[in-house]
Tab-separated table of C-alpha atoms in Angstrom:
chain	number	residue	atom	x	y	z
A	16	UNK	CA	-96.300	0.660	2.064
A	17	UNK	CA	-94.419	2.587	-0.569
A	18	UNK	CA	-91.982	3.821	2.105
A	19	UNK	CA	-91.302	0.263	3.234
A	20	UNK	CA	-90.709	-0.832	-0.336
A	21	UNK	CA	-88.359	2.069	-0.912
A	22	UNK	CA	-86.459	1.370	2.347
A	23	UNK	CA	-86.136	-2.309	1.458
A	24	UNK	CA	-84.834	-1.395	-1.955
A	25	UNK	CA	-82.277	0.909	-0.429
A	26	UNK	CA	-81.158	-1.767	2.019
A	27	UNK	CA	-80.885	-4.270	-0.785
A	28	UNK	CA	-78.780	-1.855	-2.835
A	29	UNK	CA	-76.519	-1.129	0.161
A	30	UNK	CA	-76.111	-4.825	0.807
A	31	UNK	CA	-75.325	-5.462	-2.837
A	32	UNK	CA	-72.783	-2.621	-2.806
A	33	UNK	CA	-71.146	-3.956	0.340
A	34	UNK	CA	-71.111	-7.434	-1.120
A	35	UNK	CA	-69.504	-6.028	-4.253
A	36	UNK	CA	-66.875	-4.240	-2.187
A	37	UNK	CA	-66.177	-7.408	-0.196
A	38	UNK	CA	-65.948	-9.389	-3.392
A	39	UNK	CA	-63.605	-6.905	-5.004
A	40	UNK	CA	-61.408	-6.607	-1.930
A	41	UNK	CA	-61.477	-10.150	-0.624
A	42	UNK	CA	-62.692	-12.619	-3.211
A	43	UNK	CA	-62.081	-11.323	-6.722
A	44	UNK	CA	-58.812	-12.275	-8.432
A	45	UNK	CA	-56.159	-9.694	-7.521
A	46	UNK	CA	-53.539	-8.622	-10.043
A	47	UNK	CA	-50.040	-8.918	-8.640
A	48	UNK	CA	-46.543	-8.171	-9.878
A	49	UNK	CA	-44.189	-11.110	-9.560
A	50	UNK	CA	-40.397	-11.120	-9.731
A	51	UNK	CA	-38.877	-12.502	-12.868
A	52	UNK	CA	-35.909	-14.823	-12.991
A	53	UNK	CA	-32.699	-12.873	-13.596
A	54	UNK	CA	-29.433	-14.194	-14.933
A	55	UNK	CA	-25.802	-13.188	-14.440
A	56	UNK	CA	-26.611	-10.744	-11.662
A	57	UNK	CA	-23.589	-9.047	-10.104
A	58	UNK	CA	-23.571	-9.013	-6.314
A	59	UNK	CA	-21.960	-5.711	-5.386
A	60	UNK	CA	-21.066	-4.140	-2.071
A	61	UNK	CA	-20.684	-0.419	-1.577
A	62	UNK	CA	-18.127	1.485	0.414
A	63	UNK	CA	-16.743	4.951	0.951
A	64	UNK	CA	-13.064	5.712	1.079
A	65	UNK	CA	-10.283	8.055	0.102
A	66	UNK	CA	-7.257	8.175	-2.159
A	67	UNK	CA	-4.087	7.231	-0.274
A	68	UNK	CA	-0.539	6.088	-1.015
A	69	UNK	CA	0.999	2.876	0.225
A	70	UNK	CA	4.522	4.332	0.014
A	71	UNK	CA	4.662	7.856	1.473
A	72	UNK	CA	7.803	9.461	2.867
A	73	UNK	CA	8.461	12.720	4.674
A	74	UNK	CA	12.078	13.490	3.935
A	75	UNK	CA	14.544	16.057	5.270
A	76	UNK	CA	18.257	16.653	5.813
A	77	UNK	CA	20.386	14.659	8.242
A	78	UNK	CA	22.362	17.798	9.051
A	79	UNK	CA	21.233	21.331	9.807
A	80	UNK	CA	21.908	24.241	7.497
A	81	UNK	CA	20.596	26.953	5.221
A	82	UNK	CA	18.860	25.849	2.034
A	83	UNK	CA	20.481	27.395	-1.041
A	84	UNK	CA	18.681	25.488	-3.794
A	85	UNK	CA	15.382	23.641	-4.353
A	86	UNK	CA	15.097	21.634	-7.564
A	87	UNK	CA	11.533	20.226	-7.400
A	88	UNK	CA	8.022	21.384	-6.600
A	89	UNK	CA	4.579	19.940	-5.884
A	90	UNK	CA	3.154	17.623	-8.522
A	91	UNK	CA	6.452	16.856	-10.247
A	92	UNK	CA	7.604	13.279	-10.766
A	93	UNK	CA	11.360	12.824	-10.336
A	94	UNK	CA	13.600	9.797	-10.972
A	95	UNK	CA	15.335	8.023	-8.119
A	96	UNK	CA	18.562	9.773	-7.120
A	97	UNK	CA	17.413	13.246	-8.158
A	98	UNK	CA	18.871	16.029	-5.993
A	99	UNK	CA	15.805	17.773	-4.588
A	100	UNK	CA	17.471	20.380	-2.373
A	101	UNK	CA	20.952	21.568	-1.345
A	102	UNK	CA	22.331	23.142	1.833
A	103	UNK	CA	25.138	25.712	2.038
A	104	UNK	CA	28.246	23.478	2.298
A	105	UNK	CA	31.393	25.647	2.022
A	106	UNK	CA	32.676	24.774	5.504
A	107	UNK	CA	32.107	21.090	4.930
A	108	UNK	CA	33.892	21.235	1.591
A	109	UNK	CA	36.864	22.755	3.413
A	110	UNK	CA	36.846	19.847	5.854
A	111	UNK	CA	36.812	17.408	2.938
A	112	UNK	CA	39.787	19.222	1.344
A	113	UNK	CA	41.693	19.076	4.633
A	114	UNK	CA	40.954	15.364	4.934
A	115	UNK	CA	42.139	14.797	1.354
A	116	UNK	CA	45.446	16.543	2.176
A	117	UNK	CA	45.824	14.388	5.274
A	118	UNK	CA	45.224	11.327	3.098
A	119	UNK	CA	48.007	12.389	0.738
A	120	UNK	CA	50.353	12.918	3.702
A	121	UNK	CA	49.479	9.482	5.060
A	122	UNK	CA	50.124	7.919	1.654
A	123	UNK	CA	53.510	9.665	1.480
A	124	UNK	CA	54.411	8.507	4.986
A	125	UNK	CA	53.455	4.955	4.033
A	126	UNK	CA	55.582	5.131	0.898
A	127	UNK	CA	58.562	6.354	2.987
A	128	UNK	CA	58.076	3.539	5.493
A	129	UNK	CA	57.875	0.986	2.681
A	130	UNK	CA	61.107	2.379	1.177
A	131	UNK	CA	62.853	2.110	4.550
A	132	UNK	CA	61.572	-1.436	4.801
A	133	UNK	CA	63.105	-2.314	1.431
A	134	UNK	CA	66.386	-0.674	2.555
A	135	UNK	CA	66.345	-2.704	5.800
A	136	UNK	CA	65.716	-5.912	3.874
A	137	UNK	CA	68.647	-5.195	1.543
A	138	UNK	CA	70.907	-4.285	4.468
A	139	UNK	CA	69.972	-7.502	6.232
A	140	UNK	CA	70.776	-9.581	3.153
A	141	UNK	CA	74.202	-7.904	2.960
A	142	UNK	CA	74.892	-8.454	6.657
A	143	UNK	CA	73.914	-12.118	6.381
A	144	UNK	CA	76.325	-12.720	3.497
A	145	UNK	CA	79.206	-10.947	5.258
A	146	UNK	CA	78.579	-12.887	8.449
A	147	UNK	CA	78.461	-16.187	6.554
A	148	UNK	CA	81.797	-15.451	4.833
A	149	UNK	CA	83.571	-14.404	8.033
A	150	UNK	CA	82.244	-17.371	9.972
A	151	UNK	CA	83.599	-19.701	7.262
A	152	UNK	CA	87.022	-17.965	7.274
A	153	UNK	CA	87.478	-17.686	11.014
A	154	UNK	CA	88.348	-21.403	11.318
A	155	UNK	CA	91.050	-21.037	8.653
A	156	UNK	CA	92.623	-18.186	10.466
A	157	UNK	CA	91.988	-15.759	7.609
A	158	UNK	CA	89.645	-13.649	9.762
A	159	UNK	CA	90.021	-12.868	13.403
A	160	UNK	CA	87.459	-13.940	15.952
A	161	UNK	CA	86.725	-10.288	16.688
A	162	UNK	CA	85.824	-9.627	13.069
A	163	UNK	CA	83.578	-12.709	12.988
A	164	UNK	CA	81.749	-11.622	16.156
A	165	UNK	CA	81.340	-8.131	14.725
A	166	UNK	CA	79.756	-9.603	11.564
A	167	UNK	CA	77.346	-11.656	13.688
A	168	UNK	CA	76.396	-8.558	15.701
A	169	UNK	CA	75.813	-6.539	12.526
A	170	UNK	CA	73.449	-9.259	11.207
A	171	UNK	CA	71.478	-9.238	14.456
A	172	UNK	CA	71.218	-5.432	14.360
A	173	UNK	CA	70.048	-5.593	10.720
A	174	UNK	CA	67.331	-8.069	11.702
A	175	UNK	CA	66.192	-5.688	14.451
A	176	UNK	CA	66.177	-2.773	12.018
A	177	UNK	CA	64.060	-4.864	9.634
A	178	UNK	CA	61.528	-5.601	12.378
A	179	UNK	CA	61.346	-1.884	13.226
A	180	UNK	CA	60.846	-1.034	9.554
A	181	UNK	CA	58.019	-3.570	9.270
A	182	UNK	CA	56.352	-2.109	12.368
A	183	UNK	CA	56.677	1.404	10.929
A	184	UNK	CA	55.010	0.210	7.711
A	185	UNK	CA	52.097	-1.231	9.715
A	186	UNK	CA	51.811	2.034	11.646
A	187	UNK	CA	51.810	3.990	8.383
A	188	UNK	CA	49.155	1.677	6.914
A	189	UNK	CA	46.968	2.139	10.001
A	190	UNK	CA	47.431	5.901	9.766
A	191	UNK	CA	46.520	5.773	6.075
A	192	UNK	CA	43.347	3.753	6.836
A	193	UNK	CA	42.425	6.110	9.664
A	194	UNK	CA	42.783	9.155	7.435
A	195	UNK	CA	40.822	7.419	4.646
A	196	UNK	CA	38.011	6.681	7.101
A	197	UNK	CA	38.028	10.285	8.268
A	198	UNK	CA	37.833	11.424	4.623
A	199	UNK	CA	34.915	9.065	4.031
A	200	UNK	CA	33.116	10.524	7.046
A	201	UNK	CA	33.661	14.061	5.788
A	202	UNK	CA	32.462	13.085	2.309
A	203	UNK	CA	29.353	11.460	3.778
A	204	UNK	CA	28.655	14.626	5.739
A	205	UNK	CA	29.125	16.615	2.537
A	206	UNK	CA	26.709	14.328	0.695
A	207	UNK	CA	24.191	14.856	3.495
A	208	UNK	CA	24.047	18.509	2.443
A	209	UNK	CA	22.111	17.263	-0.601
A	210	UNK	CA	18.571	15.864	-0.284
A	211	UNK	CA	18.163	13.019	-2.782
A	212	UNK	CA	14.960	11.241	-3.906
A	213	UNK	CA	15.177	7.688	-2.497
A	214	UNK	CA	12.965	6.293	-5.287
A	215	UNK	CA	11.009	7.456	-8.316
A	216	UNK	CA	8.679	9.834	-6.587
A	217	UNK	CA	5.912	12.357	-6.998
A	218	UNK	CA	6.321	15.482	-4.925
A	219	UNK	CA	3.257	15.778	-2.756
A	220	UNK	CA	4.271	18.918	-0.867
A	221	UNK	CA	7.247	21.273	-0.455
A	222	UNK	CA	7.462	22.694	3.040
A	223	UNK	CA	10.614	24.824	2.808
A	224	UNK	CA	11.870	27.505	0.449
A	225	UNK	CA	15.350	28.681	-0.520
A	226	UNK	CA	16.995	30.715	2.229
A	227	UNK	CA	15.185	28.929	5.037
A	228	UNK	CA	17.152	27.083	7.717
A	229	UNK	CA	16.388	23.389	7.936
A	230	UNK	CA	16.912	21.542	11.181
A	231	UNK	CA	18.076	17.952	11.494
A	232	UNK	CA	15.240	15.676	10.378
A	233	UNK	CA	12.888	18.572	9.661
A	234	UNK	CA	10.524	17.707	6.799
A	235	UNK	CA	11.315	19.507	3.549
A	236	UNK	CA	9.357	17.364	1.062
A	237	UNK	CA	6.536	14.863	1.311
A	238	UNK	CA	6.812	12.334	-1.507
A	239	UNK	CA	4.980	9.226	-2.677
A	240	UNK	CA	5.806	6.377	-4.999
A	241	UNK	CA	3.386	6.930	-7.926
A	242	UNK	CA	2.623	3.255	-8.499
A	243	UNK	CA	1.619	2.844	-4.848
A	244	UNK	CA	-1.487	5.058	-5.065
A	245	UNK	CA	-4.647	3.196	-4.031
A	246	UNK	CA	-8.079	3.810	-2.548
A	247	UNK	CA	-8.700	2.765	1.034
A	248	UNK	CA	-12.372	1.914	1.477
A	249	UNK	CA	-14.503	1.028	4.480
A	250	UNK	CA	-17.037	-1.761	3.993
A	251	UNK	CA	-19.769	-2.652	6.486
A	252	UNK	CA	-18.699	-5.960	7.996
A	253	UNK	CA	-22.293	-7.216	7.625
A	254	UNK	CA	-21.782	-7.385	3.829
A	255	UNK	CA	-18.018	-7.916	3.710
A	256	UNK	CA	-18.174	-11.714	3.762
A	257	UNK	CA	-16.729	-13.177	0.583
A	258	UNK	CA	-14.452	-10.256	-0.227
A	259	UNK	CA	-11.153	-11.482	-1.627
A	260	UNK	CA	-7.976	-10.091	-3.164
A	261	UNK	CA	-8.261	-9.825	-6.927
A	262	UNK	CA	-11.978	-9.033	-7.068
A	263	UNK	CA	-13.025	-6.287	-9.472
A	264	UNK	CA	-13.968	-2.888	-8.114
A	265	UNK	CA	-15.457	0.259	-9.661
A	266	UNK	CA	-14.224	3.586	-8.309
A	267	UNK	CA	-15.734	7.035	-8.658
A	268	UNK	CA	-13.748	9.990	-7.379
A	269	UNK	CA	-15.733	12.811	-5.862
A	270	UNK	CA	-14.264	15.273	-8.347
A	271	UNK	CA	-15.179	13.026	-11.304
A	272	UNK	CA	-18.417	11.293	-10.365
A	273	UNK	CA	-19.300	10.608	-14.005
A	274	UNK	CA	-16.072	8.688	-14.588
A	275	UNK	CA	-15.785	5.066	-13.497
A	276	UNK	CA	-12.300	3.651	-12.968
A	277	UNK	CA	-11.858	-0.106	-12.956
A	278	UNK	CA	-9.681	-1.417	-10.145
A	279	UNK	CA	-9.202	-4.539	-8.069
A	280	UNK	CA	-8.702	-5.434	-4.448
A	281	UNK	CA	-4.999	-5.647	-3.572
A	282	UNK	CA	-5.174	-5.790	0.237
A	283	UNK	CA	-7.689	-6.560	2.982
A	284	UNK	CA	-6.888	-5.592	6.556
A	285	UNK	CA	-6.896	-8.544	8.916
A	286	UNK	CA	-8.544	-6.579	11.731
A	287	UNK	CA	-11.870	-4.772	11.519
A	288	UNK	CA	-12.526	-1.387	13.072
A	289	UNK	CA	-14.029	-2.235	16.453
A	290	UNK	CA	-15.880	1.073	16.742
A	291	UNK	CA	-17.417	1.525	13.305
A	292	UNK	CA	-17.667	-2.245	12.645
A	293	UNK	CA	-16.169	-1.838	9.193
A	294	UNK	CA	-13.555	-3.719	7.210
A	295	UNK	CA	-10.769	-1.815	5.496
A	296	UNK	CA	-9.958	-2.861	1.959
A	297	UNK	CA	-7.561	-1.348	-0.566
A	298	UNK	CA	-8.199	-1.204	-4.311
A	299	UNK	CA	-5.808	-0.130	-7.007
A	300	UNK	CA	-6.146	0.662	-10.692
A	301	UNK	CA	-3.687	-1.655	-12.403
A	302	UNK	CA	-3.882	-0.057	-15.854
A	303	UNK	CA	-3.866	3.630	-14.924
A	304	UNK	CA	-0.850	5.791	-15.617
A	305	UNK	CA	0.759	6.801	-12.298
A	306	UNK	CA	0.957	10.401	-13.498
A	307	UNK	CA	-2.822	10.617	-13.746
A	308	UNK	CA	-4.425	8.240	-11.288
A	309	UNK	CA	-5.742	9.752	-8.090
A	310	UNK	CA	-3.501	12.793	-8.078
A	311	UNK	CA	-4.980	14.236	-4.918
A	312	UNK	CA	-4.456	12.196	-1.785
A	313	UNK	CA	-7.320	12.380	0.672
A	314	UNK	CA	-9.967	12.847	-2.037
A	315	UNK	CA	-13.167	10.983	-1.235
A	316	UNK	CA	-14.228	8.109	-3.437
A	317	UNK	CA	-17.149	5.734	-3.837
A	318	UNK	CA	-16.335	2.083	-4.401
A	319	UNK	CA	-18.486	-0.770	-5.667
A	320	UNK	CA	-16.944	-4.222	-5.420
A	321	UNK	CA	-18.258	-7.070	-7.544
A	322	UNK	CA	-18.213	-9.845	-4.981
A	323	UNK	CA	-19.672	-12.565	-7.203
A	324	UNK	CA	-22.083	-13.217	-10.065
A	325	UNK	CA	-25.342	-15.170	-9.568
A	326	UNK	CA	-25.949	-17.250	-12.727
A	327	UNK	CA	-29.714	-17.369	-12.131
A	328	UNK	CA	-31.955	-16.266	-9.287
A	329	UNK	CA	-35.055	-14.530	-7.981
A	330	UNK	CA	-34.639	-11.162	-6.283
A	331	UNK	CA	-37.425	-9.384	-4.393
A	332	UNK	CA	-37.504	-5.974	-2.719
A	333	UNK	CA	-37.127	-5.968	1.040
A	334	UNK	CA	-40.542	-4.304	1.291
A	335	UNK	CA	-41.987	-7.570	-0.035
A	336	UNK	CA	-40.491	-9.476	2.914
A	337	UNK	CA	-41.990	-9.472	6.395
A	338	UNK	CA	-40.276	-10.662	9.545
A	339	UNK	CA	-36.847	-10.317	7.928
A	340	UNK	CA	-34.108	-11.211	10.438
A	341	UNK	CA	-31.133	-10.995	8.138
A	342	UNK	CA	-31.345	-14.638	7.088
A	343	UNK	CA	-35.021	-15.451	6.387
A	344	UNK	CA	-38.460	-13.889	6.055
A	345	UNK	CA	-42.061	-14.373	4.883
A	346	UNK	CA	-43.043	-13.660	1.272
A	347	UNK	CA	-46.186	-14.006	-0.876
A	348	UNK	CA	-46.242	-16.454	-3.766
A	349	UNK	CA	-48.788	-17.335	-6.440
A	350	UNK	CA	-49.305	-21.089	-6.675
A	351	UNK	CA	-52.029	-22.659	-8.811
A	352	UNK	CA	-53.548	-19.227	-9.254
A	353	UNK	CA	-53.836	-18.545	-5.515
A	354	UNK	CA	-51.882	-16.544	-2.960
A	355	UNK	CA	-49.680	-18.380	-0.442
A	356	UNK	CA	-47.301	-17.379	2.342
A	357	UNK	CA	-43.835	-18.941	2.410
A	358	UNK	CA	-40.940	-18.742	4.831
A	359	UNK	CA	-37.843	-18.553	2.648
A	360	UNK	CA	-34.126	-18.276	3.195
A	361	UNK	CA	-32.629	-15.052	1.917
A	362	UNK	CA	-29.125	-14.485	0.599
A	363	UNK	CA	-27.155	-11.664	-0.961
A	364	UNK	CA	-28.601	-8.176	-1.106
A	365	UNK	CA	-28.288	-5.904	-4.119
A	366	UNK	CA	-27.440	-2.239	-3.893
A	367	UNK	CA	-30.995	-1.346	-5.011
A	368	UNK	CA	-32.444	-3.023	-1.912
A	369	UNK	CA	-33.531	-6.314	-3.457
A	370	UNK	CA	-32.548	-9.581	-1.852
A	371	UNK	CA	-31.881	-13.039	-3.298
A	372	UNK	CA	-34.253	-15.898	-2.425
A	373	UNK	CA	-31.790	-18.619	-1.481
A	374	UNK	CA	-34.197	-21.410	-0.569
A	375	UNK	CA	-37.612	-22.370	0.803
A	376	UNK	CA	-39.715	-22.223	-2.349
A	377	UNK	CA	-41.568	-25.408	-3.272
A	378	UNK	CA	-40.435	-27.203	-6.393
A	379	UNK	CA	-41.582	-25.409	-9.476
A	380	UNK	CA	-42.835	-22.357	-7.592
A	381	UNK	CA	-41.339	-19.333	-9.303
A	382	UNK	CA	-44.116	-16.723	-8.979
A	383	UNK	CA	-42.957	-14.583	-6.069
A	384	UNK	CA	-44.888	-11.399	-5.400
A	385	UNK	CA	-42.601	-8.391	-5.638
A	386	UNK	CA	-45.145	-5.699	-4.614
A	387	UNK	CA	-47.595	-6.894	-1.903
A	388	UNK	CA	-50.871	-4.976	-1.508
A	389	UNK	CA	-53.623	-4.642	1.045
A	390	UNK	CA	-56.242	-7.325	1.025
A	391	UNK	CA	-53.868	-10.219	0.466
A	392	UNK	CA	-55.139	-13.387	2.088
A	393	UNK	CA	-53.974	-16.955	1.810
A	394	UNK	CA	-55.990	-18.774	-0.833
A	395	UNK	CA	-57.217	-15.689	-2.646
A	396	UNK	CA	-57.092	-15.964	-6.387
A	397	UNK	CA	-54.423	-13.931	-8.079
A	398	UNK	CA	-53.421	-13.024	-11.613
A	399	UNK	CA	-49.658	-12.736	-11.936
A	400	UNK	CA	-47.780	-10.410	-14.231
A	401	UNK	CA	-43.987	-10.107	-14.305
A	402	UNK	CA	-42.392	-7.089	-12.707
A	403	UNK	CA	-40.803	-4.796	-15.280
A	404	UNK	CA	-37.344	-5.390	-13.763
C-alpha cells in the first residue's frame, strides 16, 4: 500500500512538473522585444569602388627624337601650357632658319615686282599723254602720221608691260605666301619638339627619362585633370532603385578607413553590367582640394549613399521575418496582449540588415516582435518591451 501511495505521489509530481513546463512554454505570458518607432532614418546603400579620373591623358611627341630635357615628375601639378619635355631640335631649327631666309627673299622679290609695277604704271601714263597729244596734232599737220602711229604703238606696248608687271606681282605674292606657309610648317614641326601640358594637370606617371629616344606617339607622361578625380562605385542593382545625381555619399579610402569624405553622385551609367548585375555610379568630393583628394588612382574605396530619409517607420531584423520574398513576409505582432501573425509589405533595407515595414499592419498596431523565440503560438499572451535600438 505504501508503495502504491509513493508511486501515485511520484506520478502526480511528474504530471504537475510537465503541466508546469507546458504552462511555462505554451500558456504563460512570454516576454518579447518589440521594435520601436524610429524617426529620420537614413536609407543607405553600400558599394565598393576605386579612385579614378574622368579626364586622363597619355601624352607623347608628334615627332621622333632624343629627349634632352624633362621638366616635371610624378605628383606635380603644372599649369596649362607648361613645357614638360623637350627633344633635340638643332636640325629643325636649321630648317626654320632656312625657311626664314627664303621668306626674306620672297619679300624682296615681291617688293621688286611691286616697284616694276609702279614703273610700268608711270610709263603707261606718259605714253597715254604723248599719244593723246600726237593724235590731236596729226589733223593739223603739226605731226606726221608715222609719229602718231608710233605714239599709239608705244601706248599699247606700255599697257602690255603693265599687265606683265601685274602678273609678276601676283606671282611674287604667291611665292611669298608659299614660303610663309613653308615657314609655318617648319615652325610647327619645331614646336612639336616640345611636349606641352594641354590643361592644368597632375603628373600621374613619367615613362621616359632624359637621353631616351621617343617614338612618334609613344607615351612619355600620363596626366589627369585634378578636378576630375572621382570614385567609381559598383552598386547591386537590387538596391540601386532611387539613386539619383546629387545624392549625398560618404567615402572611405582603403588607406584612410577612419576618415569619412563627403561627396555626391555626379554621374550614373545608363547601362548596368550584365555579368555582375551591378550599376556603376560616380561620386565626387565637391569641397576637397584637388591637390589632396584621392591622390592615388586605383585605390579601393567604400561608398555609402544616402538614398533617402524615412521620417518615421518601423524596422525589424530579417531574422524576424519568415517567408521573405523580397517584397513581403510574415512577422509576429503583439495585439491586445496576445501574439498574432501578420503578412506585411516590406520596403527599404538598412545596412545593418533591418527592413522597413511598408504596409499590412492593422490600424494602431505598432508592437512588432523584433526577436522571435521558440514556443510562439497565435493567441499566446505576451508582455512587450521595446528593443534597445
